[in-house]
Amino acid sequence: MSTQPTADKSHVYISELASHVGQEVTLRGWLYNLRSSGKLLFPQLRDGTGLVQCVVFKKNVPEELFDALKGLGQESALVVRGSVRADERAPGGFEIDVTQAEVVQSVEGYPITPKEHGTEFLMDHRHLWLRSRRQHAILKVRHTVVRAVRDFLDTDGFTLCDTPILTPAACEGTTTLFELDYFGEEKAYLSQSGQLYNEATAAAFGKVYCFGPTFRAERSKTRRHLTEFWMVEPEMAYATLDDVMNLAERFLSAIAARVLDERQEELKILERDTEKLERIVPPFPRVHYDDAVKMLHDAHAKGELENRFEWGGDFGAPDETYISKQFDKPVMVHRYPAAVKAFYMARDPERDDLALGVDVLASEGYGEVIGGGERATSLEFLEEQLRIHELPREAFEWYLDLRRYGSVPHAGFGMGIERCVTWMCGIEHVRETIPFPRMLYRLRP
Ligand code: 4AD
Ligand code: MG
């Protein structure tokens, strides 16, 4: 059709066009959209790094090439050569005056068209949906969140210590365990949290974190729950609940600042109100569970909340939303009733019925993004908790060793990456923040 542009080593990415204005370049990508008007074609090309409008003049290219380009369907694979022109009106700021092109694959009938599709249809075509602008923007924000998380912890003196995914016991209660058969010998479970192992590595390294896939057999279909999600969990030896709250506040602020710094373009595509993100700066309000309950009672009395919350329970989504809407920043609710929290939580020395735990509720009603707290240090207390929670002592013997040999106050938290990205992007549902979401009723693609 024309000389082979694929063999041309001078190709550039769309994101690099600014430094090639006035030059001839080769771009390799896929057709995003095509408009034509008589002697002109306007193919929009995407290459993963951006989107650029190309202009094809009939008189500038061979006739058969013009005709071939004219008939191309969305997502046809295409290599074009042309000169880069700066144009303020063009999306992205540049246009390409095409002189040559090669159709790598001509495509017809791409299933996702610019018209509206239902969510189930899009989820079934997730492997293709990822190419859409909005999905692309969300996953770029995810990438930045992950880098911000790692950079923050790495420069703050934390050592990455990966924890196992196959485990012999539950960390966060037995109701959400994925169980599998381990060589016919015993049962294994997919990890619900790396925390217990973090407690071991924290005693070896001081400040540690783990960061990996985490599994919860959540039977509820909500916009905040995945069955497989990514959790980052820092843990610190010789640390208390207050240390954890201080860390969480600095951590979330650093993530928001990084997203604002690196992802303006994506946030614009997502129509994110960036002022809301700019407010994520220390200090975050800290609210005792008792006071949070009082707020909910007042709200109910004023008719702002339908159900009257009972002291002693865990907050439901409407409760969390109500509490967080009272502030324009994330809010840290601390000292929950021990009865609704995990077995490993330390007790408040002043109130034995309260656990030294904290949930950080994101702003704008995005709900819990971080859960954590101080861990119990006493061997006898934990032995008793294992009995009360009916957990198999044998599988926790190693964990009890941590209380036998050099037990010190220590604390940490876990943050779900997808919840954080949902909030940063200002979108409805966690399912769009991971390339291939796993949920109740969704294992494919
Ligand atoms: O509050 P969680 O259950 O806390 C723990 O697992 C602790 N062991 C962490 C620690 O202290 N090291 O979970 C922590 C966070 C939640 O705040 C939420 O952001 C996320 O993990 N998360 C989920 N995200 C998506 N889907 C789910 N099903 C989630 N469950 C928890
Ligand atoms: Mg929690």
Short mmCIF file of C-alpha atoms and ligand atoms in Angstrom, two decimals:
data_model
loop_
_atom_site.label_atom_id
_atom_site.label_comp_id
_atom_site.label_asym_id
_atom_site.label_seq_id
_atom_site.Cartn_x
_atom_site.Cartn_y
_atom_site.Cartn_z
CA MET A 1 0.00 0.00 0.00
CA SER A 2 2.90 2.31 0.83
CA THR A 3 6.45 1.85 2.04
CA GLN A 4 6.39 -0.11 5.25
CA PRO A 5 6.11 2.37 8.11
CA THR A 6 6.18 -0.45 10.70
CA ALA A 7 9.84 -0.98 9.88
CA ASP A 8 10.49 2.70 10.55
CA LYS A 9 12.47 3.07 13.75
CA SER A 10 11.58 6.78 14.01
CA HIS A 11 8.15 6.16 15.52
CA VAL A 12 7.04 8.30 18.43
CA TYR A 13 4.25 8.06 20.98
CA ILE A 14 1.36 10.51 20.95
CA SER A 15 2.41 11.70 24.41
CA GLU A 16 5.73 12.83 22.88
CA LEU A 17 4.30 14.99 20.09
CA ALA A 18 5.11 18.27 21.83
CA SER A 19 8.80 17.78 21.15
CA HIS A 20 8.25 16.94 17.45
CA VAL A 21 6.30 19.94 16.17
CA GLY A 22 7.16 20.59 12.52
CA GLN A 23 8.74 17.16 12.10
CA GLU A 24 7.68 14.06 10.20
CA VAL A 25 6.86 11.23 12.61
CA THR A 26 5.41 7.75 12.53
CA LEU A 27 2.59 6.88 14.93
CA ARG A 28 1.43 3.33 15.63
CA GLY A 29 -1.99 2.75 17.07
CA TRP A 30 -5.64 2.03 16.59
CA LEU A 31 -8.45 3.96 14.99
CA TYR A 32 -10.61 5.56 17.66
CA ASN A 33 -12.99 7.46 15.44
CA LEU A 34 -13.26 8.52 11.80
CA ARG A 35 -15.00 11.49 10.24
CA SER A 36 -14.92 12.30 6.58
CA SER A 37 -15.98 15.19 4.44
CA GLY A 38 -15.46 14.72 0.72
CA LYS A 39 -11.79 15.13 0.01
CA LEU A 40 -10.80 15.05 3.69
CA LEU A 41 -10.58 12.30 6.29
CA PHE A 42 -10.17 12.90 10.03
CA PRO A 43 -9.07 9.65 11.63
CA GLN A 44 -8.53 9.88 15.38
CA LEU A 45 -5.68 7.65 16.43
CA ARG A 46 -5.04 6.32 19.92
CA ASP A 47 -1.84 4.54 20.90
CA GLY A 48 -2.23 4.00 24.64
CA THR A 49 -0.43 7.22 25.52
CA GLY A 50 -2.96 9.60 24.04
CA LEU A 51 -5.36 10.50 21.31
CA VAL A 52 -4.57 12.63 18.25
CA GLN A 53 -6.53 13.81 15.27
CA CYS A 54 -5.01 13.10 11.88
CA VAL A 55 -5.90 14.89 8.67
CA VAL A 56 -5.77 13.06 5.35
CA PHE A 57 -6.04 15.21 2.19
CA LYS A 58 -7.13 13.20 -0.80
CA LYS A 59 -4.52 14.92 -2.96
CA ASN A 60 -1.65 14.13 -0.55
CA VAL A 61 -1.92 10.32 -0.58
CA PRO A 62 -2.35 7.59 -3.20
CA GLU A 63 -5.99 7.12 -4.19
CA GLU A 64 -6.19 3.48 -3.12
CA LEU A 65 -4.85 4.41 0.33
CA PHE A 66 -7.46 7.15 0.69
CA ASP A 67 -10.21 4.68 -0.21
CA ALA A 68 -8.85 2.04 2.17
CA LEU A 69 -8.70 4.51 5.07
CA LYS A 70 -12.18 5.77 4.32
CA GLY A 71 -13.68 2.31 4.91
CA LEU A 72 -11.88 1.50 8.17
CA GLY A 73 -13.91 0.52 11.22
CA GLN A 74 -13.26 1.50 14.81
CA GLU A 75 -10.20 -0.22 16.38
CA SER A 76 -8.56 -0.98 13.06
CA ALA A 77 -4.81 -1.21 13.63
CA LEU A 78 -3.07 1.60 11.84
CA VAL A 79 0.38 3.09 11.34
CA VAL A 80 0.51 6.63 9.99
CA ARG A 81 3.29 8.95 8.93
CA GLY A 82 2.89 12.68 8.77
CA SER A 83 4.02 16.02 10.06
CA VAL A 84 3.12 17.34 13.47
CA ARG A 85 1.26 20.63 13.63
CA ALA A 86 0.46 22.46 16.84
CA ASP A 87 -3.21 23.43 16.92
CA GLU A 88 -4.76 24.88 20.04
CA ARG A 89 -8.26 23.86 19.01
CA ALA A 90 -7.34 20.22 18.51
CA PRO A 91 -7.91 17.83 21.40
CA GLY A 92 -4.47 17.24 22.87
CA GLY A 93 -3.12 20.34 21.10
CA PHE A 94 -1.69 18.72 17.94
CA GLU A 95 -2.75 17.45 14.55
CA ILE A 96 -0.99 15.15 12.09
CA ASP A 97 -0.98 15.95 8.36
CA VAL A 98 -0.81 12.44 6.97
CA THR A 99 1.48 11.60 4.07
CA GLN A 100 1.62 7.82 4.37
CA ALA A 101 -0.25 5.09 6.19
CA GLU A 102 -0.32 1.36 6.60
CA VAL A 103 -3.39 -0.58 7.59
CA VAL A 104 -2.09 -3.34 9.89
CA GLN A 105 -5.55 -4.82 10.38
CA SER A 106 -8.84 -3.57 9.03
CA VAL A 107 -11.62 -4.17 11.55
CA GLU A 108 -15.37 -4.31 11.16
CA GLY A 109 -18.02 -4.51 13.83
CA TYR A 110 -16.09 -3.54 16.99
CA PRO A 111 -18.65 -4.28 19.70
CA ILE A 112 -18.21 -1.11 21.78
CA THR A 113 -19.46 1.89 19.84
CA PRO A 114 -19.68 5.51 20.96
CA LYS A 115 -23.40 4.99 21.72
CA GLU A 116 -24.58 4.07 25.22
CA HIS A 117 -24.12 0.49 26.41
CA GLY A 118 -25.44 -1.18 29.55
CA THR A 119 -23.01 -1.90 32.37
CA GLU A 120 -23.34 -5.69 32.11
CA PHE A 121 -22.53 -5.54 28.40
CA LEU A 122 -19.48 -3.42 29.08
CA MET A 123 -18.35 -5.66 31.93
CA ASP A 124 -18.68 -8.70 29.64
CA HIS A 125 -16.43 -6.88 27.17
CA ARG A 126 -14.02 -5.61 29.79
CA HIS A 127 -11.05 -6.85 27.73
CA LEU A 128 -12.06 -4.30 25.04
CA TRP A 129 -13.70 -1.69 27.27
CA LEU A 130 -10.25 -0.95 28.73
CA ARG A 131 -9.48 0.90 25.48
CA SER A 132 -12.15 3.53 26.11
CA ARG A 133 -11.07 6.98 27.21
CA ARG A 134 -12.76 6.96 30.58
CA GLN A 135 -11.50 3.50 31.54
CA HIS A 136 -8.05 4.48 30.38
CA ALA A 137 -8.16 7.60 32.56
CA ILE A 138 -9.27 5.64 35.64
CA LEU A 139 -6.49 3.08 35.29
CA LYS A 140 -3.92 5.82 34.79
CA VAL A 141 -5.06 7.28 38.12
CA ARG A 142 -4.71 3.80 39.65
CA HIS A 143 -1.16 3.59 38.38
CA THR A 144 -0.34 6.92 40.02
CA VAL A 145 -2.01 5.90 43.30
CA VAL A 146 0.09 2.72 43.41
CA ARG A 147 3.29 4.64 42.72
CA ALA A 148 2.40 7.22 45.34
CA VAL A 149 1.79 4.47 47.89
CA ARG A 150 5.13 2.80 47.24
CA ASP A 151 7.12 6.02 47.08
CA PHE A 152 5.57 7.33 50.28
CA LEU A 153 6.31 4.19 52.30
CA ASP A 154 9.73 3.58 50.77
CA THR A 155 10.93 7.10 51.55
CA ASP A 156 9.35 6.99 55.01
CA GLY A 157 11.60 4.12 56.09
CA PHE A 158 9.27 1.17 55.53
CA THR A 159 10.63 -2.11 54.17
CA LEU A 160 8.51 -4.11 51.74
CA CYS A 161 8.01 -7.63 53.12
CA ASP A 162 5.60 -9.64 50.99
CA THR A 163 3.18 -11.88 52.84
CA PRO A 164 1.71 -15.20 51.63
CA ILE A 165 -1.54 -15.52 49.74
CA LEU A 166 -2.06 -19.17 50.70
CA THR A 167 -2.63 -19.29 54.43
CA PRO A 168 -3.77 -21.84 56.99
CA ALA A 169 -6.05 -19.52 58.98
CA ALA A 170 -8.44 -16.56 58.97
CA CYS A 171 -7.32 -13.03 59.82
CA GLU A 172 -10.54 -11.04 59.34
CA GLY A 173 -13.24 -13.45 60.50
CA THR A 174 -14.32 -16.76 59.06
CA THR A 175 -17.37 -15.63 57.05
CA THR A 176 -15.46 -14.32 54.02
CA LEU A 177 -12.86 -17.05 53.53
CA PHE A 178 -12.12 -18.60 50.16
CA GLU A 179 -11.24 -22.17 50.93
CA LEU A 180 -9.22 -24.60 48.87
CA ASP A 181 -7.93 -28.10 49.19
CA TYR A 182 -4.18 -28.22 49.89
CA PHE A 183 -2.94 -31.48 48.36
CA GLY A 184 -5.69 -33.46 50.07
CA GLU A 185 -3.79 -32.93 53.33
CA GLU A 186 -5.51 -29.91 54.78
CA LYS A 187 -7.51 -26.83 53.98
CA ALA A 188 -5.85 -23.61 52.85
CA TYR A 189 -7.42 -20.17 52.53
CA LEU A 190 -6.75 -17.22 50.26
CA SER A 191 -5.39 -14.37 52.34
CA GLN A 192 -7.88 -11.78 53.65
CA SER A 193 -5.04 -9.59 54.93
CA GLY A 194 -1.28 -9.84 55.34
CA GLN A 195 -1.47 -8.25 58.76
CA LEU A 196 -0.59 -11.21 60.99
CA TYR A 197 2.55 -11.81 58.94
CA ASN A 198 3.26 -8.08 58.96
CA GLU A 199 3.36 -8.28 62.74
CA ALA A 200 6.16 -10.85 62.45
CA THR A 201 8.16 -8.84 59.90
CA ALA A 202 7.64 -5.60 61.88
CA ALA A 203 9.40 -7.24 64.82
CA ALA A 204 12.25 -8.07 62.44
CA PHE A 205 12.46 -4.79 60.48
CA GLY A 206 10.68 -2.13 62.57
CA LYS A 207 8.53 -0.55 59.86
CA VAL A 208 7.20 -2.80 57.09
CA TYR A 209 4.49 -3.03 54.50
CA CYS A 210 2.95 -5.67 52.31
CA PHE A 211 1.10 -4.91 49.12
CA GLY A 212 -0.71 -7.50 47.09
CA PRO A 213 -3.94 -9.17 46.10
CA THR A 214 -6.35 -9.85 48.91
CA PHE A 215 -9.42 -12.06 48.88
CA ARG A 216 -12.80 -11.83 50.54
CA ALA A 217 -15.70 -14.13 49.73
CA GLU A 218 -18.12 -11.21 50.00
CA ARG A 219 -21.63 -12.37 49.30
CA SER A 220 -22.95 -8.83 49.21
CA LYS A 221 -23.31 -7.03 45.92
CA THR A 222 -22.37 -3.45 46.69
CA ARG A 223 -20.47 -0.74 44.89
CA ARG A 224 -17.63 -0.96 47.40
CA HIS A 225 -16.90 -4.68 47.47
CA LEU A 226 -14.73 -6.85 45.29
CA THR A 227 -13.86 -10.47 46.02
CA GLU A 228 -10.28 -9.88 44.89
CA PHE A 229 -8.74 -6.49 45.60
CA TRP A 230 -5.32 -4.99 46.24
CA MET A 231 -4.46 -3.96 49.73
CA VAL A 232 -1.43 -2.08 51.02
CA GLU A 233 -0.73 -2.67 54.71
CA PRO A 234 1.93 -0.77 56.69
CA GLU A 235 2.81 -2.04 60.17
CA MET A 236 5.07 -0.41 62.78
CA ALA A 237 6.71 -1.83 65.90
CA TYR A 238 6.66 0.34 69.03
CA ALA A 239 3.65 2.24 67.72
CA THR A 240 0.20 3.14 68.98
CA LEU A 241 -3.24 4.02 67.64
CA ASP A 242 -2.22 7.69 67.48
CA ASP A 243 0.82 6.82 65.39
CA VAL A 244 -1.43 4.96 62.97
CA MET A 245 -3.80 7.92 62.66
CA ASN A 246 -0.88 10.27 62.04
CA LEU A 247 0.47 7.96 59.37
CA ALA A 248 -2.91 7.49 57.67
CA GLU A 249 -3.40 11.24 57.45
CA ARG A 250 0.01 11.87 55.88
CA PHE A 251 -0.37 8.85 53.60
CA LEU A 252 -3.74 9.82 52.11
CA SER A 253 -2.67 13.45 51.73
CA ALA A 254 0.44 12.38 49.82
CA ILE A 255 -1.62 10.17 47.49
CA ALA A 256 -4.12 12.94 46.73
CA ALA A 257 -1.32 15.46 46.09
CA ARG A 258 0.38 13.07 43.69
CA VAL A 259 -2.83 12.40 41.76
CA LEU A 260 -3.45 16.15 41.47
CA ASP A 261 0.09 16.67 40.34
CA GLU A 262 0.28 13.92 37.69
CA ARG A 263 -3.26 13.30 36.50
CA GLN A 264 -4.91 16.62 35.67
CA GLU A 265 -5.80 15.47 32.17
CA GLU A 266 -7.39 12.26 33.37
CA LEU A 267 -9.28 14.05 36.14
CA LYS A 268 -10.67 16.39 33.48
CA ILE A 269 -11.88 13.45 31.38
CA LEU A 270 -13.54 12.06 34.52
CA GLU A 271 -15.05 15.49 35.27
CA ARG A 272 -13.61 15.28 38.76
CA ASP A 273 -14.12 18.27 41.03
CA THR A 274 -10.45 18.69 41.91
CA GLU A 275 -11.18 21.21 44.67
CA LYS A 276 -12.48 18.31 46.71
CA LEU A 277 -9.14 16.53 46.34
CA GLU A 278 -7.21 19.68 47.26
CA ARG A 279 -8.91 19.61 50.65
CA ILE A 280 -7.29 16.28 51.53
CA VAL A 281 -4.59 17.77 53.77
CA PRO A 282 -3.75 17.22 57.45
CA PRO A 283 -5.16 17.39 60.02
CA PHE A 284 -8.18 15.10 59.53
CA PRO A 285 -10.92 15.30 62.16
CA ARG A 286 -10.76 12.46 64.72
CA VAL A 287 -14.08 11.33 66.12
CA HIS A 288 -14.60 8.89 68.97
CA TYR A 289 -17.06 6.11 68.12
CA ASP A 290 -19.36 7.30 70.94
CA ASP A 291 -19.49 10.78 69.39
CA ALA A 292 -20.10 9.36 65.94
CA VAL A 293 -23.06 7.45 67.36
CA LYS A 294 -24.37 10.68 68.92
CA MET A 295 -24.17 12.34 65.52
CA LEU A 296 -26.21 9.52 64.02
CA HIS A 297 -28.80 9.75 66.81
CA ASP A 298 -29.17 13.49 66.27
CA ALA A 299 -29.51 12.93 62.54
CA HIS A 300 -32.25 10.39 63.14
CA ALA A 301 -34.05 12.75 65.52
CA LYS A 302 -33.94 15.47 62.85
CA GLY A 303 -35.29 13.03 60.29
CA GLU A 304 -32.08 13.07 58.26
CA LEU A 305 -31.45 9.36 58.75
CA GLU A 306 -34.17 6.78 58.45
CA ASN A 307 -32.93 4.13 60.87
CA ARG A 308 -31.84 4.79 64.43
CA PHE A 309 -28.33 3.43 64.84
CA GLU A 310 -27.80 1.18 67.88
CA TRP A 311 -24.61 1.71 69.90
CA GLY A 312 -22.43 -1.39 69.57
CA GLY A 313 -22.79 -2.11 65.87
CA ASP A 314 -20.58 -1.49 62.89
CA PHE A 315 -21.67 1.40 60.69
CA GLY A 316 -23.66 0.62 57.58
CA ALA A 317 -23.08 2.47 54.32
CA PRO A 318 -25.75 5.16 54.99
CA ASP A 319 -24.26 5.80 58.47
CA GLU A 320 -20.73 6.16 57.08
CA THR A 321 -22.02 8.44 54.35
CA TYR A 322 -23.85 10.62 56.85
CA ILE A 323 -20.82 10.95 59.16
CA SER A 324 -18.42 11.76 56.36
CA LYS A 325 -20.78 14.34 54.82
CA GLN A 326 -20.51 16.38 58.03
CA PHE A 327 -16.89 17.18 57.17
CA ASP A 328 -15.14 18.37 54.04
CA LYS A 329 -12.15 16.10 54.70
CA PRO A 330 -11.66 12.44 55.44
CA VAL A 331 -12.68 11.66 59.01
CA MET A 332 -11.08 9.13 61.36
CA VAL A 333 -13.49 7.29 63.62
CA HIS A 334 -11.67 5.54 66.46
CA ARG A 335 -12.34 3.24 69.39
CA TYR A 336 -15.05 0.92 68.09
CA PRO A 337 -16.82 -1.62 70.30
CA ALA A 338 -14.41 -4.56 70.57
CA ALA A 339 -17.27 -7.00 69.98
CA VAL A 340 -17.58 -6.00 66.30
CA LYS A 341 -13.87 -5.93 65.59
CA ALA A 342 -11.22 -8.58 64.86
CA PHE A 343 -9.68 -10.82 67.53
CA TYR A 344 -6.25 -9.18 67.44
CA MET A 345 -7.32 -5.64 68.39
CA ALA A 346 -5.86 -4.06 71.55
CA ARG A 347 -8.36 -2.81 74.12
CA ASP A 348 -8.65 0.76 75.32
CA PRO A 349 -7.04 0.69 78.80
CA GLU A 350 -9.73 3.12 79.97
CA ARG A 351 -12.69 1.23 78.49
CA ASP A 352 -12.28 -2.50 78.07
CA ASP A 353 -15.33 -2.73 75.80
CA LEU A 354 -13.61 -0.57 73.17
CA ALA A 355 -10.94 -1.61 70.67
CA LEU A 356 -8.05 0.68 69.77
CA GLY A 357 -9.08 0.56 66.13
CA VAL A 358 -9.66 3.27 63.54
CA ASP A 359 -11.58 3.47 60.29
CA VAL A 360 -10.76 6.32 57.97
CA LEU A 361 -13.89 7.38 56.10
CA ALA A 362 -13.16 9.08 52.80
CA SER A 363 -14.71 12.47 52.10
CA GLU A 364 -17.81 12.94 49.90
CA GLY A 365 -19.46 9.80 51.25
CA TYR A 366 -17.00 7.36 49.70
CA GLY A 367 -16.96 5.32 52.90
CA GLU A 368 -14.19 3.39 54.62
CA VAL A 369 -10.87 3.46 52.77
CA ILE A 370 -8.59 2.50 55.65
CA GLY A 371 -9.05 0.14 58.58
CA GLY A 372 -6.43 -0.45 61.23
CA GLY A 373 -5.30 0.12 64.78
CA GLU A 374 -3.17 -1.07 67.65
CA ARG A 375 -2.65 -4.80 68.22
CA ALA A 376 -3.05 -6.70 71.49
CA THR A 377 0.32 -7.51 73.05
CA SER A 378 -0.61 -10.00 75.79
CA LEU A 379 -0.21 -13.73 75.17
CA GLU A 380 -2.98 -14.65 77.62
CA PHE A 381 -5.41 -12.16 76.13
CA LEU A 382 -4.85 -13.46 72.60
CA GLU A 383 -5.14 -17.09 73.70
CA GLU A 384 -8.52 -16.21 75.16
CA GLN A 385 -9.59 -14.29 72.02
CA LEU A 386 -8.74 -17.27 69.82
CA ARG A 387 -11.04 -19.38 72.01
CA ILE A 388 -13.85 -16.81 71.94
CA HIS A 389 -13.61 -16.41 68.16
CA GLU A 390 -13.37 -20.21 67.76
CA LEU A 391 -10.16 -19.96 65.75
CA PRO A 392 -7.89 -23.04 65.49
CA ARG A 393 -5.12 -22.54 68.04
CA GLU A 394 -2.69 -24.77 66.16
CA ALA A 395 -2.69 -22.54 63.06
CA PHE A 396 -1.92 -19.49 65.26
CA GLU A 397 0.88 -21.00 67.35
CA TRP A 398 3.52 -19.09 65.34
CA TYR A 399 1.56 -15.86 65.86
CA LEU A 400 1.50 -16.42 69.60
CA ASP A 401 5.30 -16.71 69.50
CA LEU A 402 5.35 -13.00 68.63
CA ARG A 403 3.79 -12.39 72.09
CA ARG A 404 6.25 -14.75 73.79
CA TYR A 405 9.42 -13.22 72.41
CA GLY A 406 9.77 -9.45 72.60
CA SER A 407 6.12 -8.41 72.54
CA VAL A 408 5.78 -4.61 72.18
CA PRO A 409 2.97 -2.23 71.32
CA HIS A 410 2.61 -2.20 67.55
CA ALA A 411 0.07 -0.92 65.09
CA GLY A 412 -0.78 -0.61 61.43
CA PHE A 413 -3.52 -0.34 58.86
CA GLY A 414 -4.75 -1.59 55.50
CA MET A 415 -5.96 0.45 52.56
CA GLY A 416 -7.87 -1.02 49.63
CA ILE A 417 -6.39 0.43 46.44
CA GLU A 418 -9.66 0.23 44.52
CA ARG A 419 -11.62 2.13 47.17
CA CYS A 420 -8.96 4.82 47.12
CA VAL A 421 -8.97 5.06 43.32
CA THR A 422 -12.78 5.21 43.21
CA TRP A 423 -12.63 8.17 45.55
CA MET A 424 -9.78 9.94 43.74
CA CYS A 425 -11.65 9.56 40.44
CA GLY A 426 -14.99 10.53 41.95
CA ILE A 427 -16.75 7.59 40.32
CA GLU A 428 -19.66 5.42 41.41
CA HIS A 429 -18.33 1.91 41.64
CA VAL A 430 -15.08 0.09 42.51
CA ARG A 431 -15.47 -2.29 39.56
CA GLU A 432 -13.97 0.22 37.10
CA THR A 433 -10.79 0.76 39.13
CA ILE A 434 -9.19 -2.65 38.54
CA PRO A 435 -8.47 -4.00 35.05
CA PHE A 436 -10.38 -7.25 35.54
CA PRO A 437 -12.75 -7.05 38.53
CA ARG A 438 -13.79 -10.10 40.51
CA MET A 439 -17.13 -9.86 42.30
CA LEU A 440 -20.06 -11.97 43.29
CA TYR A 441 -21.37 -13.28 39.90
CA ARG A 442 -18.37 -11.97 38.00
CA LEU A 443 -15.38 -14.20 37.21
CA ARG A 444 -15.13 -13.37 33.50
CA PRO A 445 -13.42 -12.18 31.38
O1 4AD B 1 -10.88 -3.04 57.38
P1 4AD B 1 -10.19 -4.25 56.82
O2 4AD B 1 -10.94 -5.52 56.80
O3 4AD B 1 -8.85 -4.37 57.66
C1 4AD B 1 -7.93 -5.38 57.59
O4 4AD B 1 -7.97 -6.30 56.82
C2 4AD B 1 -6.77 -5.18 58.51
N1 4AD B 1 -6.19 -6.49 58.82
C3 4AD B 1 -5.76 -4.27 57.86
C4 4AD B 1 -4.58 -3.98 58.74
O5 4AD B 1 -4.73 -3.42 59.81
N2 4AD B 1 -3.39 -4.35 58.31
O6 4AD B 1 -9.71 -3.92 55.34
C5 4AD B 1 -8.86 -2.83 55.10
C6 4AD B 1 -9.29 -2.07 53.87
C7 4AD B 1 -10.68 -1.44 53.96
O7 4AD B 1 -10.66 -0.24 54.65
C8 4AD B 1 -11.02 -1.27 52.49
O8 4AD B 1 -10.37 -0.13 51.95
C9 4AD B 1 -10.39 -2.51 51.86
O9 4AD B 1 -9.38 -2.94 52.73
N3 4AD B 1 -11.38 -3.57 51.66
C10 4AD B 1 -11.97 -3.86 50.48
N4 4AD B 1 -11.87 -3.29 49.27
C11 4AD B 1 -12.60 -3.81 48.25
N5 4AD B 1 -13.41 -4.88 48.40
C12 4AD B 1 -13.54 -5.48 49.60
N6 4AD B 1 -14.32 -6.55 49.71
C13 4AD B 1 -12.81 -4.97 50.71
N7 4AD B 1 -12.69 -5.33 52.01
C14 4AD B 1 -11.82 -4.46 52.57
MG MG B 2 -12.72 -2.46 57.99
#
